[in-house]
Short mmCIF file of C-alpha atoms in Angstrom, two decimals:
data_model
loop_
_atom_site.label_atom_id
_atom_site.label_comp_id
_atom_site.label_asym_id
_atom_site.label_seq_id
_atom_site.Cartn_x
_atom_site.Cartn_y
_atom_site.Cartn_z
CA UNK A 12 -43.39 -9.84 54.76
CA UNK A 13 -43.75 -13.71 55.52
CA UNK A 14 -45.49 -14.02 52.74
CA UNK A 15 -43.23 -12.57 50.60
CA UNK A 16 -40.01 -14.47 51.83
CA UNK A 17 -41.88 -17.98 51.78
CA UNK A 18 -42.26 -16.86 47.85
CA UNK A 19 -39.05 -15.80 47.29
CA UNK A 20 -37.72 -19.16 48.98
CA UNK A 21 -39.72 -21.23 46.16
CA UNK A 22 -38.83 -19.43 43.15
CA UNK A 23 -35.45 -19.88 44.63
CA UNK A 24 -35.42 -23.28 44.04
CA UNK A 25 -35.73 -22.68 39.96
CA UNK A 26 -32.05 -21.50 40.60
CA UNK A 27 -30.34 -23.99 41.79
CA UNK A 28 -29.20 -26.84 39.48
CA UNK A 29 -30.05 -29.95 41.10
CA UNK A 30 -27.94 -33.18 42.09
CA UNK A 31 -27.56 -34.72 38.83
CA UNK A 32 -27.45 -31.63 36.59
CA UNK A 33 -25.18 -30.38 38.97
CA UNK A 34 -22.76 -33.81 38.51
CA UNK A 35 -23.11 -33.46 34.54
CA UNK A 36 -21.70 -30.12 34.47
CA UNK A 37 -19.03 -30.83 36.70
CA UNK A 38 -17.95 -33.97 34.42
CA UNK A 39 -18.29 -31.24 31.84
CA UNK A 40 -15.78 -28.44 32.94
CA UNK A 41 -13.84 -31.77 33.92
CA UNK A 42 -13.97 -33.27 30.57
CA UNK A 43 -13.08 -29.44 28.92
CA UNK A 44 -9.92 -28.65 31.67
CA UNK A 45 -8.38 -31.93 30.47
CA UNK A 46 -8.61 -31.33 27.00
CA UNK A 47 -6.39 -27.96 27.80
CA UNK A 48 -4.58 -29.58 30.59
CA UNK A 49 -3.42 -32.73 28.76
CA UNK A 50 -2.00 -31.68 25.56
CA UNK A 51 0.51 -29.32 27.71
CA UNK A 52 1.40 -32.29 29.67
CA UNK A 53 2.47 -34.22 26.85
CA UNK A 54 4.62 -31.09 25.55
CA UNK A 55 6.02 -30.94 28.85
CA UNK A 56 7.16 -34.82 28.96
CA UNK A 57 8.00 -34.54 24.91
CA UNK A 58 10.92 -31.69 26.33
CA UNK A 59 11.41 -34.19 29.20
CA UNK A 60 12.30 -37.17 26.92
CA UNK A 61 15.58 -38.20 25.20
CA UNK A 62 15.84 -37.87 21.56
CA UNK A 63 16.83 -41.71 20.86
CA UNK A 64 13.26 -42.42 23.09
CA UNK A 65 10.92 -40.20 21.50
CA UNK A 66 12.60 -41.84 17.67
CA UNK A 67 12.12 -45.34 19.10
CA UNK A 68 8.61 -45.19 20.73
CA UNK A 69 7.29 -41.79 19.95
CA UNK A 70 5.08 -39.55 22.09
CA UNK A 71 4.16 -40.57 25.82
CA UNK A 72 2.39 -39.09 28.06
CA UNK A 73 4.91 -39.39 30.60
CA UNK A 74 8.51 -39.70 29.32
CA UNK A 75 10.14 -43.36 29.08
CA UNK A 76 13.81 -41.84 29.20
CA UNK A 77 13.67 -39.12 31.39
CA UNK A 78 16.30 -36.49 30.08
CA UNK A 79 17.20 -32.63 30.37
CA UNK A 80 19.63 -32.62 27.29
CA UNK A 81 16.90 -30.34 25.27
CA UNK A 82 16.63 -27.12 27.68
CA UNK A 83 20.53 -27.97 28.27
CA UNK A 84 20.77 -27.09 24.30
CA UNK A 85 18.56 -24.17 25.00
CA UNK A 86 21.01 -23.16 27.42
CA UNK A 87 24.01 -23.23 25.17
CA UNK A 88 22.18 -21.15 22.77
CA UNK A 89 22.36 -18.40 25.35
CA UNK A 90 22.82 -15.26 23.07
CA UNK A 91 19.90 -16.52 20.65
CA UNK A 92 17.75 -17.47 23.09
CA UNK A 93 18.13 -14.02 25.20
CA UNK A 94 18.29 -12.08 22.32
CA UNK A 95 14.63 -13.35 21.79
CA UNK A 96 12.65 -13.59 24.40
CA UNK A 97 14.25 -9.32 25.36
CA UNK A 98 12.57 -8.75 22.15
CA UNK A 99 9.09 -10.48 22.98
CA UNK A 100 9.40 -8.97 26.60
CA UNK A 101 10.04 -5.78 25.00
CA UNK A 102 7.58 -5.89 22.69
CA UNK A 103 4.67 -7.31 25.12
CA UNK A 104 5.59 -4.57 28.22
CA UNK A 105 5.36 -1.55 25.52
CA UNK A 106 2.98 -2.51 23.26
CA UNK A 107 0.68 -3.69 25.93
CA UNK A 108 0.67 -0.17 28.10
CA UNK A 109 0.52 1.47 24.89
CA UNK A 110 -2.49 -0.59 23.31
CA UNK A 111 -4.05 0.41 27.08
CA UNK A 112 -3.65 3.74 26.42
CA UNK A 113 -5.07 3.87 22.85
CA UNK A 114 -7.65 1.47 23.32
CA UNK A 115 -9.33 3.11 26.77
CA UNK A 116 -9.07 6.37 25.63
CA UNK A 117 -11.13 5.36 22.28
CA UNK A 118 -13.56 3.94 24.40
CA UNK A 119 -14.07 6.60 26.49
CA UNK A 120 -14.61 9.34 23.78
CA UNK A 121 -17.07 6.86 22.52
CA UNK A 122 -18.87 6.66 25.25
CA UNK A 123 -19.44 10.26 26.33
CA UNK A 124 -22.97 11.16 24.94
CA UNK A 125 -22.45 14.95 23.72
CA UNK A 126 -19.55 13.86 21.47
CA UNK A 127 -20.90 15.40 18.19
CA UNK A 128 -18.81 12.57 16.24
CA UNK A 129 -19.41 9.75 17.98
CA UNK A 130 -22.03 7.72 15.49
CA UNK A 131 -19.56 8.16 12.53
CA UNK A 132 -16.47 7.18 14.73
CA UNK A 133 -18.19 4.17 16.46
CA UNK A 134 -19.21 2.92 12.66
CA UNK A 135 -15.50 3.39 12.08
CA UNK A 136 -14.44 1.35 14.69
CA UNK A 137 -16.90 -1.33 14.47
CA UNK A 138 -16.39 -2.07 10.79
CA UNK A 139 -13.51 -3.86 11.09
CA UNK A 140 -14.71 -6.09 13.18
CA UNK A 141 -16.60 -7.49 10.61
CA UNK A 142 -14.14 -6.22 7.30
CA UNK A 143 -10.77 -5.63 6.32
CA UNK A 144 -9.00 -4.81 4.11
CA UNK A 145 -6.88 -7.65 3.79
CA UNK A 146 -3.04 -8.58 3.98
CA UNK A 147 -2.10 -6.80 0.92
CA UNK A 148 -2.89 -3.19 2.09
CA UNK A 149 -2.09 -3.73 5.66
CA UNK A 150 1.65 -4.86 4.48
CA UNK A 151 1.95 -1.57 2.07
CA UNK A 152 1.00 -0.06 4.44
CA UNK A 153 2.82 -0.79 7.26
CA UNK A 154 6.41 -1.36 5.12
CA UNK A 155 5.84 0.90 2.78
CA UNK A 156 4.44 3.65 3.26
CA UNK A 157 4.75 3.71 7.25
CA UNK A 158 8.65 2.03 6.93
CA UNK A 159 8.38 -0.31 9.36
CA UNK A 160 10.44 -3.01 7.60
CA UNK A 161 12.40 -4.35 9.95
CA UNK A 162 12.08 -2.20 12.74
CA UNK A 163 10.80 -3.39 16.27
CA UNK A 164 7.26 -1.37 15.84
CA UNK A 165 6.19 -3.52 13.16
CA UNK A 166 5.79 -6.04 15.70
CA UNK A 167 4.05 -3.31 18.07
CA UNK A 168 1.81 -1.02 16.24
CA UNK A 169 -0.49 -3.58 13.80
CA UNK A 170 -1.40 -5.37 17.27
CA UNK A 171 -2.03 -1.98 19.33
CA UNK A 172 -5.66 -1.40 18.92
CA UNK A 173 -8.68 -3.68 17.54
CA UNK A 174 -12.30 -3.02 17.43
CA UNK A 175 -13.24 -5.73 20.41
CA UNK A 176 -11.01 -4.09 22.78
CA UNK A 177 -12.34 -0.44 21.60
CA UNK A 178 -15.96 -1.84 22.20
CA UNK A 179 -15.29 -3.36 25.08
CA UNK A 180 -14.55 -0.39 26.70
CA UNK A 181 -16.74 1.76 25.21
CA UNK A 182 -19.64 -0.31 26.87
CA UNK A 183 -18.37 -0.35 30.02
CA UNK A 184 -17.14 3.57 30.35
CA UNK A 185 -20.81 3.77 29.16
CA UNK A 186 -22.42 1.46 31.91
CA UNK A 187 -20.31 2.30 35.13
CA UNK A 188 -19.49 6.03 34.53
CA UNK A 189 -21.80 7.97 35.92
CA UNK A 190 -22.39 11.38 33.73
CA UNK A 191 -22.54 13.44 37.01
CA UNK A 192 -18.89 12.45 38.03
CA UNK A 193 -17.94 13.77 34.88
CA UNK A 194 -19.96 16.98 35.31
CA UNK A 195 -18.68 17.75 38.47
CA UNK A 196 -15.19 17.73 37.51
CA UNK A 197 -15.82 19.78 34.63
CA UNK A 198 -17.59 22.05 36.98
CA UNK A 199 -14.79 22.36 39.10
CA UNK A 200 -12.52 23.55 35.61
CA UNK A 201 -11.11 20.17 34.89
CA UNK A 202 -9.91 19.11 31.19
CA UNK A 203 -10.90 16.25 29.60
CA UNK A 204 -7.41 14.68 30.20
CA UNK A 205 -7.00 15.58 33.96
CA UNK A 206 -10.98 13.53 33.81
CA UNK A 207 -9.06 10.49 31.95
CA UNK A 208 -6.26 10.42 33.65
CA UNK A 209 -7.21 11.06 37.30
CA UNK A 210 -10.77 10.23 37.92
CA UNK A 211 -11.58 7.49 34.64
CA UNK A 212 -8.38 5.00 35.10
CA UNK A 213 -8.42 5.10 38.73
CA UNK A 214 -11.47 3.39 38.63
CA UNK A 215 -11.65 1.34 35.31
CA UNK A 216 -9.46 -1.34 36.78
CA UNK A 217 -11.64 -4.23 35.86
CA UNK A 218 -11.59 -2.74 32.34
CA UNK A 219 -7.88 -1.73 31.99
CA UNK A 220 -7.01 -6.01 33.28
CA UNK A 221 -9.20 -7.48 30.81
CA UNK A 222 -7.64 -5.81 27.93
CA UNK A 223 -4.09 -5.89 29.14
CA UNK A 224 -4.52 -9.29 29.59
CA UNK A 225 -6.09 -9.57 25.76
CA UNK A 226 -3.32 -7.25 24.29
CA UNK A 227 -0.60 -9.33 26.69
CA UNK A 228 -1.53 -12.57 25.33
CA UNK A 229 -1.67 -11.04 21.68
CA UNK A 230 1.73 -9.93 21.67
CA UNK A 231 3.71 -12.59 23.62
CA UNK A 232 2.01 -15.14 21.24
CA UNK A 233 2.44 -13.38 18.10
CA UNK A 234 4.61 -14.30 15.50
CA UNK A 235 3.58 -13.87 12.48
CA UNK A 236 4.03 -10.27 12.62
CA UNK A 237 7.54 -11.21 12.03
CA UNK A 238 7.82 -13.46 9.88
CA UNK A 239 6.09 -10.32 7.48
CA UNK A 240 8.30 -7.92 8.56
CA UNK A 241 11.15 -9.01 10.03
CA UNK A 242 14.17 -9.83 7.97
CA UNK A 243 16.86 -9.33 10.85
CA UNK A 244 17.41 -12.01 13.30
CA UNK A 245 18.19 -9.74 15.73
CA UNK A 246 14.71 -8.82 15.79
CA UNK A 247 13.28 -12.12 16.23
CA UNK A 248 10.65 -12.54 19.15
CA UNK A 249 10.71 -16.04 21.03
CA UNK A 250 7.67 -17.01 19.36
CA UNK A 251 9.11 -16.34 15.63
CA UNK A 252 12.23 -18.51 16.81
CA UNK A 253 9.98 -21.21 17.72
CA UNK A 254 8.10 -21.14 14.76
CA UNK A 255 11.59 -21.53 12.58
CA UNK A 256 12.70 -24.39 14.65
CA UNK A 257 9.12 -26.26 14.16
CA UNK A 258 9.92 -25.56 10.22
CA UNK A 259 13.13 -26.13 9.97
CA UNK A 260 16.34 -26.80 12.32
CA UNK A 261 18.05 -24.66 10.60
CA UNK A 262 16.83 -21.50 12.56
CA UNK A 263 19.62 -22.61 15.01
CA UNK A 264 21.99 -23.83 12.55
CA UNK A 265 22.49 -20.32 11.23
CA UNK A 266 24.29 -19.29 14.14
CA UNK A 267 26.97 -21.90 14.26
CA UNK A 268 29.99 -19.84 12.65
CA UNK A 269 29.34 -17.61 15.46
CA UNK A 270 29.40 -20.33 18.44
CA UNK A 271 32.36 -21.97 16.70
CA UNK A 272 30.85 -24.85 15.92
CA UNK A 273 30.07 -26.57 12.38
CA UNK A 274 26.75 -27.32 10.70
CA UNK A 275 27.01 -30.91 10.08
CA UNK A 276 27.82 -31.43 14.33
CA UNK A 277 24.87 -28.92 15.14
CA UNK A 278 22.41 -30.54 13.26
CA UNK A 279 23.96 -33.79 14.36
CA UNK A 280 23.70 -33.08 18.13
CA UNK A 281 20.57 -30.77 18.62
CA UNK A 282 18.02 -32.89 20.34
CA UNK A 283 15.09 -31.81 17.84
CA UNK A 284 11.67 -32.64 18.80
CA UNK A 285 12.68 -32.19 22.36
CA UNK A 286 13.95 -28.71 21.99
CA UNK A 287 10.92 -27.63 20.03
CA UNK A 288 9.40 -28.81 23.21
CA UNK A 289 11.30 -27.51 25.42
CA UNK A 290 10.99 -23.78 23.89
CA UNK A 291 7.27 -24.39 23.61
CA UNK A 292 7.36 -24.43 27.65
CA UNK A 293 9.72 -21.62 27.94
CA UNK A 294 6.95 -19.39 26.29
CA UNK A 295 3.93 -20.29 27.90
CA UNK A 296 5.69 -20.74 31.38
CA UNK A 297 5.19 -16.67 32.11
CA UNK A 298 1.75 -16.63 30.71
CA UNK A 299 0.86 -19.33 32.97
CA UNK A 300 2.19 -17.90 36.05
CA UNK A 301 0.87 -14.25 35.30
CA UNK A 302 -2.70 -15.30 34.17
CA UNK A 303 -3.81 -16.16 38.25
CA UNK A 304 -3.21 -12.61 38.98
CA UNK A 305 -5.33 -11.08 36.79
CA UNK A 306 -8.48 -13.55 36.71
CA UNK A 307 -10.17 -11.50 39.27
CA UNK A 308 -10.26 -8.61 37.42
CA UNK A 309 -10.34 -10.48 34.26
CA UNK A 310 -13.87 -11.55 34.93
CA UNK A 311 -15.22 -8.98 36.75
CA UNK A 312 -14.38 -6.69 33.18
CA UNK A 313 -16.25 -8.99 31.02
CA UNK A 314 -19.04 -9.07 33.16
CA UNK A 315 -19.74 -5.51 34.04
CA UNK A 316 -18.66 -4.53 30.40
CA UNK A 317 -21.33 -6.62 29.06
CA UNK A 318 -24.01 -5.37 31.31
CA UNK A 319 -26.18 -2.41 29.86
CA UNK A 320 -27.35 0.01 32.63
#
């Protein structure tokens, strides 16, 4: 027994990175947080900084004139701006519990051994993954022969499910679900649904995070979705508003008849870079609050997913 701990004690020193390894990778992770940390800090003090300021010396890290006069605009376009971001909340809440839905209950069928069809159905899903058939048929599809030309589920349905997700969960349904729990309840006269529903979700937490937190980051940052099917403005998500403004001001303009205002004193007035900005930070501010709470299970999904038992 000594012996064997005094062995397992040396090898356990090929596990431990030493001093200076252990330095380099922390400059590492260092180096790779700023490079995500920074560039939102400069959108941040872009929204920050007046219009003349950002004209006169450009882009600074921190802002030279410190103003609030671009989410001040955003907050006169109140109707707009609401209208917008209920349609991406919308669209995220329902489209991510029912891309949950879809997505763990392919896995699951996938996974269960004595499904008769699942070679042919796990070459369907997987496919994809690797071709498609292209934006052409996916948008006669979809408008045409589907009719989801300006409707809201044109911006849910072509996000719902993808092949990752499906895999994802197939592997770990297949690595953590025991075939006896399964047996047992069917044993005891449960359906395949009461099994999904009661004794698979209940404990597929890990699982069910990860891809919410894929399909929630999907849909809140979509936008081009829209801008394919969306012809209304009423249907615009937050994300296809900010993608007009970065085009073209005019994606606020349009709606000056209605605030009684004209187009020339709009256009004149709207604090542009800053607002673009300013809405920028508006959309990633409830990402970046939601992400801590699902990190946890986040990583423990990835991880036991891609384990094989």
């Amino acid at each position: 027994m000594a012996t064997r701990t005094v062995y397992e004690s040396g090898l356990d020193k090929f596990n431990r990175p030493s001093k200076s390894i252990n330095v380099i990778f922390n400059l590492i992770f260092i180096l790779l947080a700023l490079i995500c940390v920074v560039p939102m800090l400069v959108v941040l003090s872009i929204s920050l900084s007046s219009e003349e300021s950002i004209r006169q010396t450009g882009y600074h890290m921190f802002p030279t004139a410190l103003s609030g006069e671009a989410y001040g605009y955003i907050a006169q376009q109140g109707t707009m701006i609401l209208r917008a971001l209920g349609v991406s909340l919308f669209v995220t809440i329902i489209g991510t519990v029912l891309g949950i839905l879809l997505t763990t209950s392919m896995g699951y069928v996938l996974s269960r051994p004595n499904y008769k069809l699942k070679g042919l159905l796990t070459w369907i899903v997987f496919i994809p993954m690797i071709f498609n058939g292209g934006l052409v048929s996916s948008y006669y599809i979809n408008a045409n022969l589907l009719g989801l030309k300006d409707s809201i589920w044109a911006l849910i349905l072509p996000l719902a499910v993808s092949s990752f997700n499906v895999i994802i969960c197939k592997t770990f349904f297949k690595s953590t679900i025991p075939d006896g729990l399964i047996e047992s309840a069917e044993m005891d006269g449960a359906g395949q649904l009461r099994i999904f529903f009661s004794i698979i979700l209940p404990i597929s937490l890990p699982v069910i995070a990860t891809i919410g937190l894929f399909l929630c980051f999907a849909y809140w940052n979509d936008w081009f979705q829209s801008m394919l099917y969306i012809n209304n403005q009423d249907l615009y998500s937050l994300q296809a508003l900010l993608n007009n403004l970065m085009s073209n001001v005019d994606a606020l303009a349009k709606n000056a008849a209605n605030m009684g205002v004209s187009y020339a004193m709009l256009v004149a007035t709207m604090p542009k870079e800053s607002a673009r900005m300013a809405v920028a930070i508006v959309i990633v501010l409830p990402v970046a609050f939601a992400y801590p709470f699902f990190q946890r299970y986040f990583i423990s999904g990835l991880t036991i997913g891609a384990v094989k038992g």
